[in-house]
Amino acid sequence: MPAAAGAETQAGGATAARHDDDSFGGNYYEDDGSSDYYDDGGSSEYDDYEDVSDPSSTGGQQPSGTTRAPAAPAQPVTPVIPITPTIPTGPPVAYVSGKVAQLQSNGKAAIPRGAPQSVRRMISAGNRLIGKPYKWGGGHAKLEDKGYDCSGSVSYALIGGSALVSPMVSGGLAKWGAAGPGRWVTVYANAGHVYMEVAGLRLDTSPIGDASQNKGPRWRPVIGKRSGFKVRHPVGL
């Protein structure tokens, strides 16, 4: 997705990723210098996306390079049962027959009645992001935010479908779930960017392959796997 503002180097390099004149700590790639999430072609995921970059820092793709020392774990008295955050419901959305979502003129996706309930909920959650601006770190510090970055957008939709319990950065999503494409949902991720395809539409902050060139989280035409991306999917979907 011209190259992103600032410079990006692998671990051991002297230059840190920069965005909007703010510097961020942490390594852009894995400490061992491996290229699991690196596009060996040298292209930036945010080529052709003006000045936006989405580095996966240790701060969780949030606008701070500082890290906090972990607190001493408390001794549990009773088992802890994780609770999936609730995505607020919005106004009624359009539905279509069949198993393929359809892009509407308002930018939202009409939900296919033939899709599993969790997939329908993912699409509904994704619809809530349409019109929101791109915000680096958006969707991480708080689920309901004024804007979202790539991993914040994908996490929001996955949480809406109960496939995820809390937001993850793109590098984490590259190792999440099951390997390979899913039947209904496929996540494409590396250390710098993530997007997902759900029932025939793509939720992405990058306008690559989208004639509208709208910015921010949007439903866009599917493009499949791009070079340098890991392919994952929620188990069962």
GROMACS .gro file of N, CA and C in nm, residues 76-204:
model
  387
   76PRO      N    1  -0.507  -1.625   4.138
   76PRO     CA    2  -0.652  -1.638   4.116
   76PRO      C    3  -0.718  -1.720   4.226
   77VAL      N    4  -0.834  -1.673   4.264
   77VAL     CA    5  -0.912  -1.745   4.364
   77VAL      C    6  -1.010  -1.838   4.295
   78THR      N    7  -1.068  -1.789   4.186
   78THR     CA    8  -1.160  -1.870   4.107
   78THR      C    9  -1.115  -1.866   3.962
   79PRO      N   10  -1.148  -1.966   3.883
   79PRO     CA   11  -1.108  -1.966   3.741
   79PRO      C   12  -1.157  -1.841   3.670
   80VAL      N   13  -1.074  -1.788   3.584
   80VAL     CA   14  -1.109  -1.669   3.506
   80VAL      C   15  -1.169  -1.712   3.374
   81ILE      N   16  -1.287  -1.667   3.345
   81ILE     CA   17  -1.356  -1.701   3.220
   81ILE      C   18  -1.351  -1.579   3.128
   82PRO      N   19  -1.278  -1.589   3.015
   82PRO     CA   20  -1.269  -1.472   2.926
   82PRO      C   21  -1.405  -1.436   2.869
   83ILE      N   22  -1.433  -1.308   2.864
   83ILE     CA   23  -1.560  -1.259   2.811
   83ILE      C   24  -1.532  -1.175   2.687
   84THR      N   25  -1.593  -1.210   2.577
   84THR     CA   26  -1.574  -1.134   2.454
   84THR      C   27  -1.644  -0.999   2.464
   85PRO      N   28  -1.571  -0.889   2.438
   85PRO     CA   29  -1.635  -0.757   2.444
   85PRO      C   30  -1.754  -0.750   2.349
   86THR      N   31  -1.853  -0.676   2.388
   86THR     CA   32  -1.973  -0.663   2.308
   86THR      C   33  -1.962  -0.547   2.211
   87ILE      N   34  -1.981  -0.574   2.084
   87ILE     CA   35  -1.984  -0.468   1.984
   87ILE      C   36  -2.125  -0.411   1.983
   88PRO      N   37  -2.140  -0.281   2.006
   88PRO     CA   38  -2.276  -0.222   2.006
   88PRO      C   39  -2.346  -0.245   1.873
   89THR      N   40  -2.474  -0.264   1.880
   89THR     CA   41  -2.551  -0.281   1.758
   89THR      C   42  -2.590  -0.145   1.701
   90GLY      N   43  -2.589  -0.134   1.571
   90GLY     CA   44  -2.625  -0.009   1.506
   90GLY      C   45  -2.764  -0.020   1.445
   91PRO      N   46  -2.795   0.069   1.353
   91PRO     CA   47  -2.925   0.064   1.286
   91PRO      C   48  -2.937  -0.060   1.200
   92PRO      N   49  -3.058  -0.099   1.164
   92PRO     CA   50  -3.077  -0.217   1.081
   92PRO      C   51  -2.995  -0.209   0.952
   93VAL      N   52  -2.941  -0.325   0.912
   93VAL     CA   53  -2.861  -0.329   0.789
   93VAL      C   54  -2.933  -0.414   0.685
   94ALA      N   55  -2.889  -0.398   0.561
   94ALA     CA   56  -2.951  -0.472   0.452
   94ALA      C   57  -2.899  -0.616   0.449
   95TYR      N   58  -2.986  -0.705   0.409
   95TYR     CA   59  -2.949  -0.845   0.392
   95TYR      C   60  -2.973  -0.885   0.247
   96VAL      N   61  -2.895  -0.983   0.202
   96VAL     CA   62  -2.913  -1.037   0.068
   96VAL      C   63  -2.919  -1.189   0.078
   97SER      N   64  -2.982  -1.250  -0.018
   97SER     CA   65  -2.988  -1.396  -0.020
   97SER      C   66  -2.853  -1.451  -0.065
   98GLY      N   67  -2.830  -1.576  -0.036
   98GLY     CA   68  -2.706  -1.639  -0.078
   98GLY      C   69  -2.598  -1.632   0.027
   99LYS      N   70  -2.473  -1.650  -0.020
   99LYS     CA   71  -2.359  -1.659   0.072
   99LYS      C   72  -2.253  -1.554   0.048
  100VAL      N   73  -2.281  -1.458  -0.040
  100VAL     CA   74  -2.182  -1.356  -0.074
  100VAL      C   75  -2.233  -1.218  -0.033
  101ALA      N   76  -2.151  -1.146   0.040
  101ALA     CA   77  -2.187  -1.010   0.080
  101ALA      C   78  -2.182  -0.917  -0.041
  102GLN      N   79  -2.262  -0.813  -0.039
  102GLN     CA   80  -2.266  -0.719  -0.152
  102GLN      C   81  -2.240  -0.577  -0.102
  103LEU      N   82  -2.151  -0.508  -0.173
  103LEU     CA   83  -2.117  -0.371  -0.137
  103LEU      C   84  -2.229  -0.278  -0.180
  104GLN      N   85  -2.275  -0.194  -0.087
  104GLN     CA   86  -2.383  -0.100  -0.115
  104GLN      C   87  -2.326   0.039  -0.148
  105SER      N   88  -2.412   0.124  -0.200
  105SER     CA   89  -2.370   0.257  -0.239
  105SER      C   90  -2.323   0.341  -0.120
  106ASN      N   91  -2.368   0.307   0.002
  106ASN     CA   92  -2.327   0.381   0.121
  106ASN      C   93  -2.195   0.330   0.179
  107GLY      N   94  -2.134   0.234   0.110
  107GLY     CA   95  -2.006   0.180   0.155
  107GLY      C   96  -2.016   0.063   0.250
  108LYS      N   97  -2.137   0.033   0.296
  108LYS     CA   98  -2.155  -0.079   0.386
  108LYS      C   99  -2.184  -0.207   0.308
  109ALA      N  100  -2.172  -0.319   0.376
  109ALA     CA  101  -2.193  -0.448   0.311
  109ALA      C  102  -2.329  -0.504   0.346
  110ALA      N  103  -2.403  -0.545   0.244
  110ALA     CA  104  -2.527  -0.618   0.268
  110ALA      C  105  -2.490  -0.759   0.313
  111ILE      N  106  -2.551  -0.805   0.420
  111ILE     CA  107  -2.510  -0.930   0.484
  111ILE      C  108  -2.581  -1.049   0.421
  112PRO      N  109  -2.505  -1.151   0.379
  112PRO     CA  110  -2.569  -1.269   0.318
  112PRO      C  111  -2.640  -1.356   0.422
  113ARG      N  112  -2.765  -1.386   0.395
  113ARG     CA  113  -2.842  -1.467   0.489
  113ARG      C  114  -2.788  -1.609   0.499
  114GLY      N  115  -2.719  -1.655   0.395
  114GLY     CA  116  -2.668  -1.791   0.396
  114GLY      C  117  -2.538  -1.808   0.471
  115ALA      N  118  -2.482  -1.701   0.528
  115ALA     CA  119  -2.357  -1.709   0.602
  115ALA      C  120  -2.383  -1.749   0.747
  116PRO      N  121  -2.287  -1.813   0.813
  116PRO     CA  122  -2.303  -1.845   0.955
  116PRO      C  123  -2.326  -1.719   1.038
  117GLN      N  124  -2.388  -1.735   1.153
  117GLN     CA  125  -2.420  -1.621   1.237
  117GLN      C  126  -2.296  -1.540   1.273
  118SER      N  127  -2.186  -1.608   1.306
  118SER     CA  128  -2.064  -1.537   1.344
  118SER      C  129  -2.011  -1.451   1.230
  119VAL      N  130  -2.024  -1.500   1.108
  119VAL     CA  131  -1.980  -1.423   0.991
  119VAL      C  132  -2.071  -1.303   0.970
  120ARG      N  133  -2.201  -1.323   0.985
  120ARG     CA  134  -2.294  -1.211   0.972
  120ARG      C  135  -2.263  -1.103   1.075
  121ARG      N  136  -2.226  -1.145   1.196
  121ARG     CA  137  -2.191  -1.049   1.300
  121ARG      C  138  -2.060  -0.977   1.270
  122MET      N  139  -1.965  -1.046   1.209
  122MET     CA  140  -1.840  -0.982   1.168
  122MET      C  141  -1.866  -0.871   1.066
  123ILE      N  142  -1.950  -0.903   0.969
  123ILE     CA  143  -1.983  -0.803   0.867
  123ILE      C  144  -2.055  -0.685   0.928
  124SER      N  145  -2.148  -0.714   1.019
  124SER     CA  146  -2.220  -0.607   1.087
  124SER      C  147  -2.124  -0.517   1.164
  125ALA      N  148  -2.026  -0.578   1.232
  125ALA     CA  149  -1.926  -0.501   1.306
  125ALA      C  150  -1.842  -0.417   1.210
  126GLY      N  151  -1.801  -0.478   1.097
  126GLY     CA  152  -1.724  -0.404   0.998
  126GLY      C  153  -1.801  -0.285   0.943
  127ASN      N  154  -1.932  -0.301   0.930
  127ASN     CA  155  -2.015  -0.190   0.881
  127ASN      C  156  -2.009  -0.069   0.974
  128ARG      N  157  -1.988  -0.093   1.102
  128ARG     CA  158  -1.982   0.017   1.198
  128ARG      C  159  -1.858   0.102   1.180
  129LEU      N  160  -1.757   0.049   1.110
  129LEU     CA  161  -1.632   0.124   1.090
  129LEU      C  162  -1.635   0.212   0.966
  130ILE      N  163  -1.730   0.187   0.878
  130ILE     CA  164  -1.733   0.260   0.752
  130ILE      C  165  -1.757   0.408   0.777
  131GLY      N  166  -1.670   0.493   0.720
  131GLY     CA  167  -1.678   0.636   0.743
  131GLY      C  168  -1.582   0.684   0.850
  132LYS      N  169  -1.527   0.590   0.929
  132LYS     CA  170  -1.427   0.628   1.030
  132LYS      C  171  -1.295   0.659   0.959
  133PRO      N  172  -1.216   0.754   1.012
  133PRO     CA  173  -1.087   0.785   0.950
  133PRO      C  174  -0.980   0.684   0.991
  134TYR      N  175  -0.870   0.684   0.918
  134TYR     CA  176  -0.753   0.607   0.959
  134TYR      C  177  -0.691   0.676   1.080
  135LYS      N  178  -0.663   0.598   1.184
  135LYS     CA  179  -0.597   0.650   1.304
  135LYS      C  180  -0.498   0.547   1.351
  136TRP      N  181  -0.369   0.583   1.347
  136TRP     CA  182  -0.268   0.487   1.389
  136TRP      C  183  -0.284   0.455   1.536
  137GLY      N  184  -0.296   0.327   1.569
  137GLY     CA  185  -0.323   0.284   1.705
  137GLY      C  186  -0.471   0.279   1.738
  138GLY      N  187  -0.557   0.324   1.646
  138GLY     CA  188  -0.700   0.326   1.671
  138GLY      C  189  -0.758   0.187   1.687
  139GLY      N  190  -0.841   0.170   1.789
  139GLY     CA  191  -0.904   0.041   1.814
  139GLY      C  192  -0.825  -0.047   1.908
  140HIS      N  193  -0.711   0.000   1.959
  140HIS     CA  194  -0.629  -0.082   2.049
  140HIS      C  195  -0.645  -0.040   2.194
  141ALA      N  196  -0.625   0.088   2.224
  141ALA     CA  197  -0.639   0.134   2.362
  141ALA      C  198  -0.784   0.122   2.407
  142LYS      N  199  -0.878   0.142   2.313
  142LYS     CA  200  -1.019   0.123   2.343
  142LYS      C  201  -1.087   0.069   2.219
  143LEU      N  202  -1.184  -0.017   2.242
  143LEU     CA  203  -1.250  -0.085   2.130
  143LEU      C  204  -1.331   0.012   2.045
  144GLU      N  205  -1.407   0.099   2.112
  144GLU     CA  206  -1.485   0.199   2.040
  144GLU      C  207  -1.399   0.326   2.031
  145ASP      N  208  -1.352   0.357   1.912
  145ASP     CA  209  -1.258   0.466   1.894
  145ASP      C  210  -1.308   0.561   1.785
  146LYS      N  211  -1.239   0.676   1.772
  146LYS     CA  212  -1.276   0.773   1.671
  146LYS      C  213  -1.222   0.735   1.533
  147GLY      N  214  -1.121   0.650   1.530
  147GLY     CA  215  -1.062   0.604   1.405
  147GLY      C  216  -0.990   0.473   1.431
  148TYR      N  217  -0.949   0.406   1.324
  148TYR     CA  218  -0.890   0.273   1.338
  148TYR      C  219  -0.774   0.255   1.242
  149ASP      N  220  -0.673   0.179   1.286
  149ASP     CA  221  -0.568   0.138   1.194
  149ASP      C  222  -0.603   0.001   1.138
  150CYS      N  223  -0.511  -0.059   1.063
  150CYS     CA  224  -0.543  -0.184   0.994
  150CYS      C  225  -0.578  -0.296   1.092
  151SER      N  226  -0.491  -0.318   1.192
  151SER     CA  227  -0.516  -0.427   1.286
  151SER      C  228  -0.632  -0.396   1.379
  152GLY      N  229  -0.651  -0.267   1.410
  152GLY     CA  230  -0.767  -0.230   1.490
  152GLY      C  231  -0.897  -0.261   1.418
  153SER      N  232  -0.899  -0.239   1.286
  153SER     CA  233  -1.018  -0.267   1.205
  153SER      C  234  -1.047  -0.416   1.198
  154VAL      N  235  -0.944  -0.495   1.165
  154VAL     CA  236  -0.962  -0.639   1.154
  154VAL      C  237  -1.001  -0.698   1.290
  155SER      N  238  -0.933  -0.653   1.395
  155SER     CA  239  -0.965  -0.703   1.529
  155SER      C  240  -1.110  -0.672   1.567
  156TYR      N  241  -1.154  -0.551   1.533
  156TYR     CA  242  -1.291  -0.510   1.566
  156TYR      C  243  -1.393  -0.605   1.502
  157ALA      N  244  -1.372  -0.638   1.376
  157ALA     CA  245  -1.464  -0.728   1.307
  157ALA      C  246  -1.458  -0.868   1.366
  158LEU      N  247  -1.337  -0.917   1.396
  158LEU     CA  248  -1.323  -1.051   1.453
  158LEU      C  249  -1.387  -1.058   1.591
  159ILE      N  250  -1.370  -0.953   1.670
  159ILE     CA  251  -1.434  -0.949   1.802
  159ILE      C  252  -1.585  -0.949   1.787
  160GLY      N  253  -1.635  -0.875   1.689
  160GLY     CA  254  -1.779  -0.873   1.665
  160GLY      C  255  -1.836  -1.009   1.634
  161GLY      N  256  -1.754  -1.095   1.571
  161GLY     CA  257  -1.797  -1.231   1.539
  161GLY      C  258  -1.755  -1.333   1.642
  162SER      N  259  -1.708  -1.286   1.759
  162SER     CA  260  -1.665  -1.373   1.869
  162SER      C  261  -1.550  -1.465   1.832
  163ALA      N  262  -1.470  -1.423   1.732
  163ALA     CA  263  -1.354  -1.501   1.692
  163ALA      C  264  -1.228  -1.454   1.764
  164LEU      N  265  -1.236  -1.341   1.832
  164LEU     CA  266  -1.123  -1.281   1.902
  164LEU      C  267  -1.178  -1.214   2.027
  165VAL      N  268  -1.098  -1.212   2.135
  165VAL     CA  269  -1.147  -1.153   2.259
  165VAL      C  270  -1.089  -1.016   2.287
  166SER      N  271  -0.978  -0.980   2.221
  166SER     CA  272  -0.918  -0.848   2.240
  166SER      C  273  -0.836  -0.814   2.117
  167PRO      N  274  -0.813  -0.686   2.090
  167PRO     CA  275  -0.740  -0.646   1.969
  167PRO      C  276  -0.598  -0.702   1.965
  168MET      N  277  -0.552  -0.735   1.845
  168MET     CA  278  -0.417  -0.784   1.823
  168MET      C  279  -0.350  -0.698   1.716
  169VAL      N  280  -0.216  -0.692   1.721
  169VAL     CA  281  -0.141  -0.621   1.618
  169VAL      C  282  -0.125  -0.713   1.497
  170SER      N  283  -0.082  -0.656   1.385
  170SER     CA  284  -0.075  -0.733   1.261
  170SER      C  285   0.022  -0.850   1.271
  171GLY      N  286   0.137  -0.830   1.338
  171GLY     CA  287   0.233  -0.939   1.352
  171GLY      C  288   0.176  -1.055   1.431
  172GLY      N  289   0.094  -1.024   1.532
  172GLY     CA  290   0.029  -1.129   1.609
  172GLY      C  291  -0.076  -1.202   1.528
  173LEU      N  292  -0.149  -1.129   1.446
  173LEU     CA  293  -0.251  -1.192   1.361
  173LEU      C  294  -0.189  -1.281   1.255
  174ALA      N  295  -0.061  -1.258   1.222
  174ALA     CA  296   0.008  -1.343   1.126
  174ALA      C  297   0.034  -1.483   1.183
  175LYS      N  298   0.019  -1.498   1.314
  175LYS     CA  299   0.040  -1.628   1.378
  175LYS      C  300  -0.088  -1.680   1.443
  176TRP      N  301  -0.196  -1.606   1.429
  176TRP     CA  302  -0.321  -1.636   1.499
  176TRP      C  303  -0.406  -1.734   1.419
  177GLY      N  304  -0.494  -1.804   1.489
  177GLY     CA  305  -0.591  -1.890   1.421
  177GLY      C  306  -0.527  -2.011   1.356
  178ALA      N  307  -0.587  -2.055   1.246
  178ALA     CA  308  -0.537  -2.171   1.172
  178ALA      C  309  -0.473  -2.126   1.042
  179ALA      N  310  -0.377  -2.204   0.995
  179ALA     CA  311  -0.305  -2.169   0.872
  179ALA      C  312  -0.392  -2.189   0.749
  180GLY      N  313  -0.368  -2.104   0.649
  180GLY     CA  314  -0.437  -2.118   0.522
  180GLY      C  315  -0.565  -2.037   0.514
  181PRO      N  316  -0.625  -2.035   0.395
  181PRO     CA  317  -0.750  -1.961   0.377
  181PRO      C  318  -0.868  -2.032   0.442
  182GLY      N  319  -0.965  -1.953   0.486
  182GLY     CA  320  -1.086  -2.010   0.543
  182GLY      C  321  -1.197  -2.017   0.440
  183ARG      N  322  -1.302  -2.085   0.475
  183ARG     CA  323  -1.416  -2.095   0.384
  183ARG      C  324  -1.492  -1.963   0.378
  184TRP      N  325  -1.503  -1.896   0.492
  184TRP     CA  326  -1.579  -1.772   0.501
  184TRP      C  327  -1.493  -1.649   0.530
  185VAL      N  328  -1.389  -1.671   0.611
  185VAL     CA  329  -1.307  -1.560   0.658
  185VAL      C  330  -1.160  -1.594   0.640
  186THR      N  331  -1.084  -1.503   0.578
  186THR     CA  332  -0.940  -1.521   0.563
  186THR      C  333  -0.869  -1.393   0.602
  187VAL      N  334  -0.767  -1.406   0.687
  187VAL     CA  335  -0.687  -1.293   0.734
  187VAL      C  336  -0.550  -1.299   0.668
  188TYR      N  337  -0.506  -1.187   0.610
  188TYR     CA  338  -0.374  -1.177   0.547
  188TYR      C  339  -0.292  -1.078   0.630
  189ALA      N  340  -0.180  -1.125   0.687
  189ALA     CA  341  -0.107  -1.040   0.781
  189ALA      C  342   0.043  -1.058   0.770
  190ASN      N  343   0.116  -0.950   0.801
  190ASN     CA  344   0.260  -0.956   0.823
  190ASN      C  345   0.292  -0.856   0.934
  191ALA      N  346   0.420  -0.824   0.953
  191ALA     CA  347   0.457  -0.737   1.065
  191ALA      C  348   0.410  -0.593   1.047
  192GLY      N  349   0.376  -0.555   0.925
  192GLY     CA  350   0.342  -0.416   0.901
  192GLY      C  351   0.199  -0.387   0.861
  193HIS      N  352   0.123  -0.490   0.821
  193HIS     CA  353  -0.013  -0.464   0.775
  193HIS      C  354  -0.097  -0.590   0.784
  194VAL      N  355  -0.228  -0.571   0.791
  194VAL     CA  356  -0.322  -0.684   0.792
  194VAL      C  357  -0.452  -0.640   0.728
  195TYR      N  358  -0.513  -0.730   0.654
  195TYR     CA  359  -0.647  -0.708   0.601
  195TYR      C  360  -0.719  -0.842   0.603
  196MET      N  361  -0.850  -0.839   0.585
  196MET     CA  362  -0.925  -0.963   0.589
  196MET      C  363  -1.031  -0.965   0.479
  197GLU      N  364  -1.066  -1.086   0.437
  197GLU     CA  365  -1.173  -1.103   0.339
  197GLU      C  366  -1.283  -1.187   0.404
  198VAL      N  367  -1.405  -1.136   0.394
  198VAL     CA  368  -1.519  -1.199   0.460
  198VAL      C  369  -1.633  -1.213   0.359
  199ALA      N  370  -1.672  -1.335   0.330
  199ALA     CA  371  -1.787  -1.362   0.243
  199ALA      C  372  -1.781  -1.282   0.114
  200GLY      N  373  -1.663  -1.271   0.053
  200GLY     CA  374  -1.652  -1.209  -0.078
  200GLY      C  375  -1.620  -1.061  -0.080
  201LEU      N  376  -1.598  -1.000   0.036
  201LEU     CA  377  -1.556  -0.861   0.043
  201LEU      C  378  -1.433  -0.849   0.132
  202ARG      N  379  -1.355  -0.745   0.110
  202ARG     CA  380  -1.231  -0.724   0.185
  202ARG      C  381  -1.244  -0.604   0.277
  203LEU      N  382  -1.210  -0.622   0.405
  203LEU     CA  383  -1.206  -0.512   0.501
  203LEU      C  384  -1.060  -0.471   0.515
  204ASP      N  385  -1.030  -0.346   0.477
  204ASP     CA  386  -0.890  -0.305   0.466
  204ASP      C  387  -0.881  -0.153   0.480
   0.00000   0.00000   0.00000
